[in-house]
Each structure stands twice: as structure tokens, then as C-alpha cells.
Amino acid sequence: MRRLAARGAAGDAREVAAPGADIWDCARGWSPSSSRLTDLCALWQPGVFLPSADGSRASAGVGKSRPNEAEKLSTVWKAHIERHKASGARGLGSGEQGLVLRMARQQAPPWVHIALILFLLSLGGAIEIPMDPSIQNELTQPPTITKQSVKDHIVDPRDNILIECEAKGNPAPSFHWTRNSRFFNIAKDPRVSMRRRSGTLVIDFRSGGRPEEYEGEYQCFARNKFGTALSNRIRLQVSKSPLWPKENLDPVVVQEGAPLTLQCNPPPGLPSPVIFWMSSSMEPITQDKRVSQGHNGDLYFSNVMLQDMQTDYSCNARFHFTHTIQQKNPFTLKVLTNNPYNDSSLRNHPDIYSARGVAERTPSFMYPQGTSSSQMVLRGMDLLLECIASGVPTPDIAWYKKGGDLPSNKAKFENFNKALRITNVSEEDSGEYFCLASNKMGSIRHTISVRVKAAPYWLDEPKNLILAPGEDGRLVCRANGNPKPTVQWMVNGEPLQSAPPNPNREVAGDTIIFRDTQISSRAVYQCNTSNEHGYLLANAFVSVLDVPPRMLSARNQLIRVILYNRTRLDCPFFGSPIPTLRWFKNGQGSNLDGGNYHVYENGSLEIKMIRKEDQGIYTCVATNILGKAENQVRLEVKDPTRIYRMPEDQVAKRGTTVQLECRVKHDPSLKLTVSWLKDDEPLYIGNRMKKEDDSLTIFGVAERDQGSYTCMASTELDQDLAKAYLTVLADQATPTNRLAALPKGRPDRPRDLELTDLAERSVRLTWIPGDDNNSPITDYVVQFEEDQFQPGVWHDHSRFPGSVNSAVLHLSPYVNYQFRVIAVNEVGSSHPSLPSERYRTSGAPPESNPSDVKGEGTRKNNMEITWTPMNATSAFGPNLRYIVKWRRRETRETWNNVTVWGSRYVVGQTPVYVPYEIRVQAENDFGKGPEPDTIIGYSGEDYPRAAPTEVKIRVLNSTAISLQWNRVYSDTVQGQLREYRAYYWRESSLLKNLWVSQKRQQASFPGDRPRGVVARLFPYSNYKLEMVVVNGRGDGPRSETKEFTTPEGVPSAPRRFRVRQPNLETINLEWDHPEHPNGILIGYILRYVPFNGTKLGKQMVENFSPNQTKFSVQRADPVSRYRFSLSARTQVGSGEAATEESPAPPNEAYTNNQADIATQGWFIGLMCAIALLVLILLIVCFIKRSRGGKYPVREKKDVPLGPEDPKEEDGSFDYSDEDNKPLQGSQTSLDGTIKQQESDDSLVDYGEGGEGQFNEDGSFIGQYTVKKDKEETEGNESSEATSPVNAIYSLA
């Protein structure tokens, strides 16, 4: 027997490796070709694992060296024997059956069993061709449909029609179509075309035509020389959206409290339109449990109220493809009533019907009619059951299933509990359902018998079959449905009965068996399974290939790996028949498998732990009867990257220099990169830092440099990390103690470790301490490393005082120990010492069992048993495993057990939430551990099946209610009862036109309790509430919806309380109504009090009407401020107050502090100093001025100004101080020359008003001006002489 194989790194590892020879022919001693027999049998070599006669264990010699493979093959052998028995040895001739029976009776040679296994395997599906483009392009392949339109293809009449059909194959297939089972000639219709390299039809209406002319059933055929593939039968329909018939609707007259149905009767569309009700003004109709739309589109009133007259009712239909909405003429209602006044205050009356004089009625069904009905639904669809009832008060609807519970994970209530939807219906959902409509006057039920039918669905869909010449195979087409579907086989689109006979093909119902296939057997087979509800069509081709082995990966790859790591060498290959694959190293003849090597079924070679001697060239060779192919992989082993001098934790003063060492050892052939991280982020190397190959230096350490520093040494293959923490201290005084001034450091590493007193469970470790670096060693930490479970990882073993340097270490069995020692002082830890030599202890059975054993369900039908696996020091021996036992607690049945190598095991097919006794026992090759403790676990939980009943609500106050309910029975919880949970939402406010959020909220009541309190409700509101039971899986079904009303409460604070002060006499107040009135507002209370600093005035109170939102306060004085407090009131009382203060007047700061500051000594001193300074400045100014130069003035004469006196034309004068004074008796002319003073007249003649003013020293302090120009220049006179500022400038 031969099979096609395509294996790669991601191949199916479950395949069983088998020799590449026709062993069946070798075993029977003949072959169709003697030369071929020689080649086949020559390929068979001893040493391949073989099952024994009974298929239960490997043959003696080989089973020891390859136990895993033998065990796998034994399992496969058993599975195929059972499959063979179940199928009645389907596919075997009489002679072959006899051979099988003889093999079962006799102790047959091992190769016979191998042959039988290969024969049974050959009846399974073959492997797909690899996705390698070169192979895909080279190998021939029959057509395969890759894309097609849906079976019911509805198109938009406004667009061109597109019917998709695409296929692949080699050579590329050609396409043709049938329409209504007749050949569709595309060339004769100018509107129809086919896309290039595709079978997709395009029907173009841009040049005219009616899409309805092309409606019908289409089927696509894809053909090449190896076969023909078929698409589904595609039913093409054009979308329709007919207009609503025009009609005049008379007003509907109905008595208040009576039921009413407004029929929609939409026009039939394709697909059916979406129905919704609105008013003629396009306002949606509010729906609730009294008024709602049925699934058929009609609008149902369980009872009509007078308020229903306030709007009209129009049915709307939205068509999907045309995106149009059509509106029916609206209905208007005329409600006859005994109480014609539509008092809005009665809407929230607890018994609005009696208040309006409406007689109460027992429920009756509006839809469906009668007491029973039936409904059929297809498997996989949604089941929608609907019950709409009338009655006064409005009835509540509840749903039940006879003889069982509603499927909680699929059932959903819709339309105010009037509809029950069960999604993804299966056969188990058939049965009788009933709806119960009830109000306080009585109840009524309607029974709906549900039958579940099924269109065909796949059990085994036929798959493409790729075989080698002479190979056997089969196509299976197995489907189910209700009624049972029929199966029809076709080949290349023709019924199998009319196809040419094929002696290698045998049809057995839903299976086609192929024997000794040849190249001529290539074809595409179709399986059509159908019943009255639908059909399934599947294509599966049979391709026969004869391909020599070939490699799929690049040749001569280089793989580099780090020492002691695990690696995997891939060798993907392909061939038909299945090639055998062998690995060799450095051209040596021995096949690599076992020990440190493991060969996977896809051809990959795994080396469990790389060593230096594993370096070399590895060759994989794939062989079948048509030839062989090989590839080489060069493996290079590199030394690991290690930081042998790690940075140390340091404490440094601010401003000092710190150096962090990081010395690395790595493979010299790899490029090393050393980088630094600070606080796990990349470190920016600034100008204060210097990075070298083996260190990082920080100059002028600052507080921001404090943190963790990580040295990261990496190559392209691996990396190593080391971390240290830098602490930065502020400057401190120099210590006076000379010893304290000595620098302290970490101790040096211990050295010269030696193992003595070697015993079975102990050893003495001795070491030489290192220098303590001025800080005594307080502790020694002994660490160990083992090379079996966690090689290279060090663990703490024990801790000893710093005064010892030798200790006896207690050891565990079967551990290959290596020790090192770390010294510790108050500064920190030393570097670890160099490791000691290794010491392996002998093995023993485990002395303990795994801890933290748990049994918990992850699904409703399983239980996952988990535990914490044991480490190397508790394994005590090789091949550590766990014996897991479990049994039902209450039944005391026999223990189930399984051996597990991991840390979890899942028990399947368990009842819902039942207790189990669990034991987990450790075992190694030396024996079992002690008897384990029994742990109680539970299987998975399912959703609760029942809801709390008799839910009673008592209103405690305006924001809280008390709940009481009957607890559910424990067997309905189906898990651990976590809590009872109340879902509640605010349906509406009792205040008119107040919008409320209807967001659902929840209140939890942990444990099994029958009562609880729901708080933080909104007062004066209508609420609805439902109760559920909650377990670990989730919520159970919801209880009957309860309604309650909260009484009035106190309102919230008024919103946006604003205080404005337009002037010093008036304060204006404005506010908005409270966000939550919590009742009917009856007014506002304003309290305000004046204050000045810490002094308070008399409080005043104002009451306002509920509509007032403004108020003005007249201030009693312009200095005091006011503190306001405003609150809203209901009948219950005043609510939360909003407080504000009036703004401070501009001079308030002075007013508030005047009395205090004026009496402070520092203030008086400051004022005196300022006054003295001003006086000194004035005196200096006047002295400087009195010592100034002469002031040239003209004589007091009524003569015109001459040209030599230009300055006097504008009344100006020259002034110079003592330093810049000209010679006595002269003055400076405009050109800078000095001329003799013309007059020495008295200055009195030129003083203002005729009288000069003199200081005590006789200096003149008046302002100088010319009398003639005095009036003209008075507004422009210079004040330089008398200005204090200019006096200061003169001092400078």
C-alpha cells in the first residue's frame, strides 16, 4: 500500500510513520511487477517498530528503545480494528476478509499487522497538495468551485445582475451555464457576458431590458480535461416593493377598556418588508405590555384607553433593496367612555381602570385564536412563539414547556413577554409549549405544539482525494435531516448510473470505494443529498499523482543555536507514494532517533538539549519507489551570553561620581550589543554620563538619577540582563567618628567551595569567606541548581549565620546538585561564589503528593482537576507523573483513574454540579508516593432553572423598598448559589413631561436569603423589578415583573444658583429648578444673613412660589456681604440647599483690615519712615535749587522781544545747577558763547502776582514767568524745579 504525503514543519503530527514499501505485496509474496517487488521489498529494513499480534504492545527488542512510537501505533491499530468491525469490514473482498480473520486467530508475523494497518489507513482521506506555488503549478488538478452566489439570489432591479461562479484547477477550467436545466447560450444574448478567467455572469441593463425576464434557476459548470465541477442551483429573483393599495379608512369606534386590533396587511414584497407603526406626523407609537405590534405587523390593544385617541396610527413598510418606506393611510380612533374627562392626574393612579369606570375582565387571547395551535420550524432556524391577550387590567404573559424547562441559553423573551424566541433550534426543542395570560381576574392558557424538521445537513462531507497509482481510497457523503434525505452520486455532472463503467470503483450507499486507482480514474464526483426542505451539493475530485520525492525548503540552511537550548530542524518534503524520511549527521550511516533526538511525523528533527558535540551537518533523506531527495542543514552551536560581573546596588551622595560595572562573556562569532535601561525604559546617555563596553559612569549624581539600572547584553540569538539600584543621598555633615568614616561596601564573594562527608541524603559544604569591606558579614545564603527540571536556575537552599563557613546540607533524592554561596552584610549581598562540583543523590519513591488539588467545572458537563506540580527536589526520581483518581461522592462507585504527566486533567460527560472525590498521587520510576488526601470537587455548573417566586415589595421610604421572596429549591440552582439579584429600572416619573433614564440597575443579596433592601431609588417614580438566582455560571430565568411606585421625597438642590451684584445697592439672585424634583414642588426657601468679617447679622427668610426663579435683595449698607442658602420644598420637606456668597465690594479689603492694620506697630513705623523720606527728599530738592545758577530774565519793560531772545517768546527760561553754572555775571547765548548779563534787576519784579516768596534761607521758591505771556503759557509751565521726582533725579 502507498499513500501520498505532504509534510512540513506545521504538518499533522498524528500521522503514523510507515515504511515506503508495498509491504502488503511483500507479505503475500507477489506483486503486479516482479521488478517492482524487488525494489519495494529492498526498501524494507529491520529495526522499525512493529506491533505484536494482539496489537497491544511493541515487539520485544524494539519496544524498549522506542516506547512512544510503539504505543502510538498500537493505539492506531486498535482504533482501526474497531472501525473495521463497526463498518462490517466495508471495502474488503471475501478473500481479504478471510485473511483478516486468519490473522486474528493466528500469531501472525509483525509485518502482517503493519500491512493491515496500512490497508485500513488507506481507506481514509488523503492529504492535500502543499501550498508551495511551484508544486501547485506543476501538478495537474481537476476543477474545484471556489466562489458562487447564494442559492436564493435576490437582486436589486436598479442594478446590473451579477451571478458569481469561480473555480480553480490545472489546467485552468472553462465555464458554461444552464438556465432552468437547459443550456444557457450566452453568446446569443447581447446583455449577458462572462468575466475573463471566471464563470461569473454579468447581465447589463444600461441599454434597456427588464430584469424580470432573467428570473429562473441557474447552474454553473467548470470543466477541464480531468473533470467537471458544479455550482449550487442558484435561484435568481428580482426584488419587488409593490405600492400600498389606496383606501379610505373610517374612524374606528371602540368602547374604553375593549380590545382592538389594527390590521396592517402590507403588500407582499421580496424580501418581506419590515413593519413599524407611527403617527401621521412621523412620531413613533409608544408600545408597552398594553399596546404592542405583533409579528404579523398588526397593532394590538389589550384594552383601549381614552388617551389612545390623542394620536392616529399608520402602518409603515420598509423595503430593503429599494430603501423605500411606504405608509398606509392612518387609522383614527373614537373611544366611547363613561368618563369623558381625560384627567392626566389619573394616569399614575394605582387603579386607573376603576378610577375611569372601566369594568375589569378576565384575559382572552387575541392571537393565536383558540386554546391550541401547532407550528413547524426547521433545524438551525429561530423559533418564534407569540401570544397576545386582552383583558382588564392588562394581563401578564408567562411561558412554559410541558415536561421540561425552557432552554435558558437559547430562550429569549421579546415584546414585553408576549413572544418567546428560541435561537438555533434543534430536535430536542420540539414538544408542547404553552403561554399563560393572567391578571387579578383570572388566567387562560394556549398550547402550541412545535415540530422540528430539518433540511439536509452534513455529517461527513466528501473531501478531495489525492492518491498515488495503485492506491485505495474512498469518498464518503453522509448527511442527516428530517425526513431522512436521499443521496444521489454524479460524476462530472452526470448521474453515476449513466457514466462509463469503472471496475476500480464500487458504490455502497453513501460511500464510493476506489481500489487500485490508475491515472484514468481522475474525475470530479458530486454528492446531492435532498429532502422536501432543501438540498446540499458537494464536489470532491479524485486525483491520481505519481511524484518522486522533493524537498520544499531552501537547501543548505544554516541554523545557529545557543548551547543547552532546545532546537528543531525542519525538513518539509512531498512525494507520492509517501516517502520515508531519515536523518543522518556528518554523513554517518546511523539514523538519528531516540535519546537526545526525536523525529516528528512531519519530518522535523528535535534536539532536546544542544551540546557542543551536536554541531555539524545534518542530512534528511526522503525516499519512495520513484526516487529520493535530500537536503542538508548546518548546525552551529554558540556559547551563551552571560554577565559575569554584574552592576551592584549603590548608595551615593549628590554630586559624586558613580560607576556601574557590566562585564559580559559571549560567543566571539556573534556581535554583542550592550545597552542600559533606567526604570525599565531606555536610558538617554547625556553629557553627564559615559558608556563604555563594560561600565556606565554617572558624573555629578543628582536626585533624578536615583532608580533601577539594567544592563542588557544581547546578540542576535540571546540576551542576558542584570539590574542594580542607585540610591542618591542629600549632603550630610562629615562624621566625627574615624571608624564610621571608613567606606563600607558589599562583601567579596566566598571562594574555594568543597564538598565533604558525602552521604545518601546529606553533604557538608565548606567555603572560605571573602573580605567584609568594613561591614561585618551577617549571613551566608547557600543556593543550588539542578540540571533536570530547571537547568541554569538557582534556588535558595538554606541560610546560615555569618560566623560559620561550613554547614551540613540536607538533600532530596535523585537531584544532581551544584552549590554556590552568597555573603550578606548591611550594605548588600556579594556576588555568588563560583559553583561547586556536582553531586547526584540516589532516587526514591516520592514522599509527598502535589498540593493545591482542585476540581472545578469549566463547562456544564465536565470537571477540570488541577494541581501544583512538584519541583525537582520533591520528584525523588525520573519520569515523574501523577495518578489522578475520581468518583462520584454520593454513589461510592469504583474509582476512575488515569496517569497524567502535566498539571491538569479534564473529566468529561459529567452530570451538572455534583460532588466528586478526587485524589492525585505522585509516582516516579522508583514507586508511588504516599496515599493522597481526598479532595472534594464539583463538576460544572449550568444556569439556574427556576426563578424566585412570590416576590413581595414593601415601600420603606421615598428611596428604598423592602423585598421578600420564596427561595428556590436547591436542585434547581444547578450550581453553587452565589446570590439573589434584583434587576430594576425606572419606568417613568410621576411628574408630567419629565424624562427619565430607563437604564437597568441591579442589587445583589449574597447567600441563600429570602429578603433584602433596595436603596438609592428616585422618589416619586414608577419602577419595575425582576428577580433572578445567580450561580457561578450566570443568571437564571427572571421572575414575574413587579411594579411599584416610590412616594414623594425631598428635592435635590436648585441648579445653577447665581449671585450677581450690578451695583452697591442691589444683589440679584437667579436659579434653575432642581434636576431631581422628587415630587411636586410647592416652593423655595431662601435664607440669607449679612456678615462683615467675623461679625454676623440677623438671618432673614424668604418663601417663593414654585415657579419663581429670581429675587433681588436691597443692601442695608455698601460694606457688608451676604451669605445665601436656597432650597426647594415638596410636601415632604426641604431638600438639599445651594449656598453662595455675594461678591466682595471693591474697598472691602481696606474696610475689613482698616481697624486692625491702623493699630499695628509695624504699620505706624512704616508710615513714619515714608514721611521722613519724603521730607528729606523735599529738603534736598529745595537746597539744590536754591544753589542753582542765575536765571536770565529781561527787564520789566513793555518793549517787544528782540531776535536775540528767542526763548522768551514762549515764556521759557534757562536753569543750571551748581555744577553747570556759567561764569558769574554772564549768560550763555544760543550759539554757545558767553555774553555779559544785561541786568541785575531784583527777582521780585518777576514774581507771580507781584510778590516774591522766599524760603527761610532767602531762596526764591516761586515759579518764574514773563508777565506778558503768563496767561498764554500757564498750562504749559515747566515743573522741573519743584517736582519731587525731578528732585530725585537731580540727586542722582
Short mmCIF file of C-alpha atoms in Angstrom, two decimals, residues 916-1092:
data_model
loop_
_atom_site.label_atom_id
_atom_site.label_comp_id
_atom_site.label_asym_id
_atom_site.label_seq_id
_atom_site.Cartn_x
_atom_site.Cartn_y
_atom_site.Cartn_z
CA TYR A 916 -16.66 14.22 43.32
CA GLU A 917 -13.98 12.69 45.48
CA ILE A 918 -10.56 13.43 43.96
CA ARG A 919 -7.11 12.05 44.69
CA VAL A 920 -3.85 12.92 42.98
CA GLN A 921 -0.83 10.73 43.78
CA ALA A 922 2.75 11.27 42.63
CA GLU A 923 4.69 8.41 41.07
CA ASN A 924 8.15 8.00 39.59
CA ASP A 925 10.18 5.08 38.31
CA PHE A 926 11.08 4.11 41.89
CA GLY A 927 7.49 3.82 43.05
CA LYS A 928 4.40 5.67 44.21
CA GLY A 929 4.11 8.39 46.78
CA PRO A 930 2.05 8.17 49.98
CA GLU A 931 -1.72 7.75 49.85
CA PRO A 932 -3.11 11.15 48.91
CA ASP A 933 -5.78 13.08 50.76
CA THR A 934 -9.28 13.05 49.33
CA ILE A 935 -10.37 16.40 47.97
CA ILE A 936 -13.98 17.28 47.19
CA GLY A 937 -14.51 18.90 43.81
CA TYR A 938 -17.58 19.75 41.78
CA SER A 939 -18.46 19.31 38.13
CA GLY A 940 -19.50 22.26 36.01
CA GLU A 941 -22.44 24.45 36.74
CA ASP A 942 -25.39 25.14 34.47
CA TYR A 943 -27.69 28.12 34.50
CA PRO A 944 -30.34 28.02 37.26
CA ARG A 945 -33.65 26.55 36.15
CA ALA A 946 -36.05 28.42 38.41
CA ALA A 947 -36.75 31.98 39.42
CA PRO A 948 -37.71 33.31 42.86
CA THR A 949 -41.48 33.26 43.39
CA GLU A 950 -43.92 35.24 45.47
CA VAL A 951 -41.85 38.39 45.18
CA LYS A 952 -43.33 40.98 47.52
CA ILE A 953 -42.41 44.63 47.66
CA ARG A 954 -42.92 46.98 50.61
CA VAL A 955 -42.07 50.64 50.18
CA LEU A 956 -39.93 51.80 53.12
CA ASN A 957 -39.50 55.42 52.14
CA SER A 958 -39.09 57.55 49.06
CA THR A 959 -35.72 56.00 48.15
CA ALA A 960 -35.84 52.42 49.47
CA ILE A 961 -38.01 49.31 49.29
CA SER A 962 -38.00 46.02 51.14
CA LEU A 963 -38.07 42.80 49.09
CA GLN A 964 -39.25 39.39 50.20
CA TRP A 965 -39.35 36.24 48.08
CA ASN A 966 -39.61 32.49 48.25
CA ARG A 967 -36.26 30.81 47.85
CA VAL A 968 -35.76 28.37 45.00
CA TYR A 969 -35.22 24.67 45.58
CA SER A 970 -31.58 23.65 45.76
CA ASP A 971 -31.88 21.17 42.88
CA THR A 972 -32.94 23.96 40.52
CA VAL A 973 -29.86 26.07 41.23
CA GLN A 974 -27.62 23.66 39.26
CA GLY A 975 -24.53 25.04 40.93
CA GLN A 976 -23.37 27.00 43.93
CA LEU A 977 -25.88 29.68 44.82
CA ARG A 978 -23.91 32.91 44.78
CA GLU A 979 -26.70 35.41 45.31
CA TYR A 980 -30.21 36.51 44.60
CA ARG A 981 -30.20 39.52 42.32
CA ALA A 982 -32.84 42.14 41.67
CA TYR A 983 -32.89 43.95 38.32
CA TYR A 984 -34.85 47.16 38.49
CA TRP A 985 -35.32 50.18 36.29
CA ARG A 986 -37.11 53.49 36.47
CA GLU A 987 -40.03 53.25 34.08
CA SER A 988 -41.25 56.84 34.40
CA SER A 989 -41.62 59.75 36.79
CA LEU A 990 -44.96 60.73 38.29
CA LEU A 991 -44.18 64.26 37.18
CA LYS A 992 -45.53 65.10 33.75
CA ASN A 993 -43.06 65.55 30.87
CA LEU A 994 -40.00 64.66 32.97
CA TRP A 995 -37.56 62.47 31.01
CA VAL A 996 -36.02 59.64 33.00
CA SER A 997 -33.26 57.16 32.21
CA GLN A 998 -34.52 53.59 31.95
CA LYS A 999 -31.09 52.08 32.43
CA ARG A 1000 -31.27 48.78 34.28
CA GLN A 1001 -29.66 48.61 37.68
CA GLN A 1002 -29.10 45.70 39.99
CA ALA A 1003 -28.97 44.91 43.67
CA SER A 1004 -27.25 41.79 44.95
CA PHE A 1005 -28.20 39.75 48.01
CA PRO A 1006 -25.40 37.21 48.65
CA GLY A 1007 -26.19 33.82 50.03
CA ASP A 1008 -29.42 31.88 50.38
CA ARG A 1009 -31.65 34.53 51.91
CA PRO A 1010 -35.35 35.37 51.48
CA ARG A 1011 -35.30 39.14 51.88
CA GLY A 1012 -33.32 42.28 51.15
CA VAL A 1013 -33.47 46.03 50.74
CA VAL A 1014 -33.02 48.04 47.54
CA ALA A 1015 -31.92 51.60 48.25
CA ARG A 1016 -30.89 54.73 46.33
CA LEU A 1017 -34.12 54.88 44.33
CA PHE A 1018 -35.57 58.04 42.85
CA PRO A 1019 -38.64 59.32 44.72
CA TYR A 1020 -42.00 59.88 43.05
CA SER A 1021 -41.32 57.39 40.26
CA ASN A 1022 -42.72 54.24 38.70
CA TYR A 1023 -40.34 51.29 38.87
CA LYS A 1024 -40.28 47.75 37.53
CA LEU A 1025 -38.35 44.91 39.13
CA GLU A 1026 -37.39 41.32 38.33
CA MET A 1027 -35.60 38.75 40.49
CA VAL A 1028 -33.13 36.06 39.40
CA VAL A 1029 -30.98 33.43 41.02
CA VAL A 1030 -27.25 33.65 40.27
CA ASN A 1031 -24.72 30.80 40.42
CA GLY A 1032 -21.18 30.52 39.13
CA ARG A 1033 -22.41 30.10 35.54
CA GLY A 1034 -24.68 33.14 35.47
CA ASP A 1035 -28.27 34.29 35.82
CA GLY A 1036 -31.26 32.02 35.88
CA PRO A 1037 -34.67 32.83 34.38
CA ARG A 1038 -36.29 36.03 35.50
CA SER A 1039 -39.23 36.19 37.83
CA GLU A 1040 -42.53 37.86 37.10
CA THR A 1041 -42.04 41.60 36.58
CA LYS A 1042 -43.25 43.60 39.54
CA GLU A 1043 -44.21 47.26 39.50
CA PHE A 1044 -44.06 49.72 42.37
CA THR A 1045 -44.21 53.45 42.92
CA THR A 1046 -42.00 55.44 45.26
CA PRO A 1047 -43.61 58.29 47.23
CA GLU A 1048 -42.55 61.88 47.17
CA GLY A 1049 -39.20 62.84 48.64
CA VAL A 1050 -37.24 65.96 49.23
CA PRO A 1051 -35.87 67.57 46.06
CA SER A 1052 -32.25 67.99 45.09
CA ALA A 1053 -30.56 71.37 45.28
CA PRO A 1054 -31.64 74.07 42.82
CA ARG A 1055 -29.38 74.13 39.79
CA ARG A 1056 -27.13 76.96 38.68
CA PHE A 1057 -27.67 79.20 41.70
CA ARG A 1058 -26.14 82.54 40.66
CA VAL A 1059 -25.48 85.71 42.71
CA ARG A 1060 -24.82 88.96 40.83
CA GLN A 1061 -24.23 92.49 42.16
CA PRO A 1062 -24.88 95.10 39.45
CA ASN A 1063 -24.28 97.99 41.91
CA LEU A 1064 -23.61 98.65 45.58
CA GLU A 1065 -27.30 98.84 46.46
CA THR A 1066 -28.77 95.68 44.87
CA ILE A 1067 -27.96 91.95 44.75
CA ASN A 1068 -29.75 89.83 42.13
CA LEU A 1069 -30.34 86.09 42.66
CA GLU A 1070 -31.21 83.61 39.89
CA TRP A 1071 -31.61 79.82 39.88
CA ASP A 1072 -33.00 76.92 37.91
CA HIS A 1073 -35.36 74.22 39.06
CA PRO A 1074 -33.79 71.15 40.76
CA GLU A 1075 -32.53 68.39 38.49
CA HIS A 1076 -34.48 65.85 40.54
CA PRO A 1077 -37.68 67.39 41.93
CA ASN A 1078 -38.55 64.04 43.58
CA GLY A 1079 -42.13 65.23 43.87
CA ILE A 1080 -44.36 68.21 43.23
CA LEU A 1081 -42.55 71.43 44.12
CA ILE A 1082 -44.54 73.73 46.42
CA GLY A 1083 -41.95 76.49 46.69
CA TYR A 1084 -38.48 77.64 47.59
CA ILE A 1085 -36.99 78.86 50.89
CA LEU A 1086 -34.22 81.46 50.82
CA ARG A 1087 -32.21 82.13 53.97
CA TYR A 1088 -29.61 84.88 53.95
CA VAL A 1089 -27.53 86.68 56.54
CA PRO A 1090 -25.23 89.71 56.22
CA PHE A 1091 -21.68 89.48 57.53
CA ASN A 1092 -18.68 91.73 57.82
#
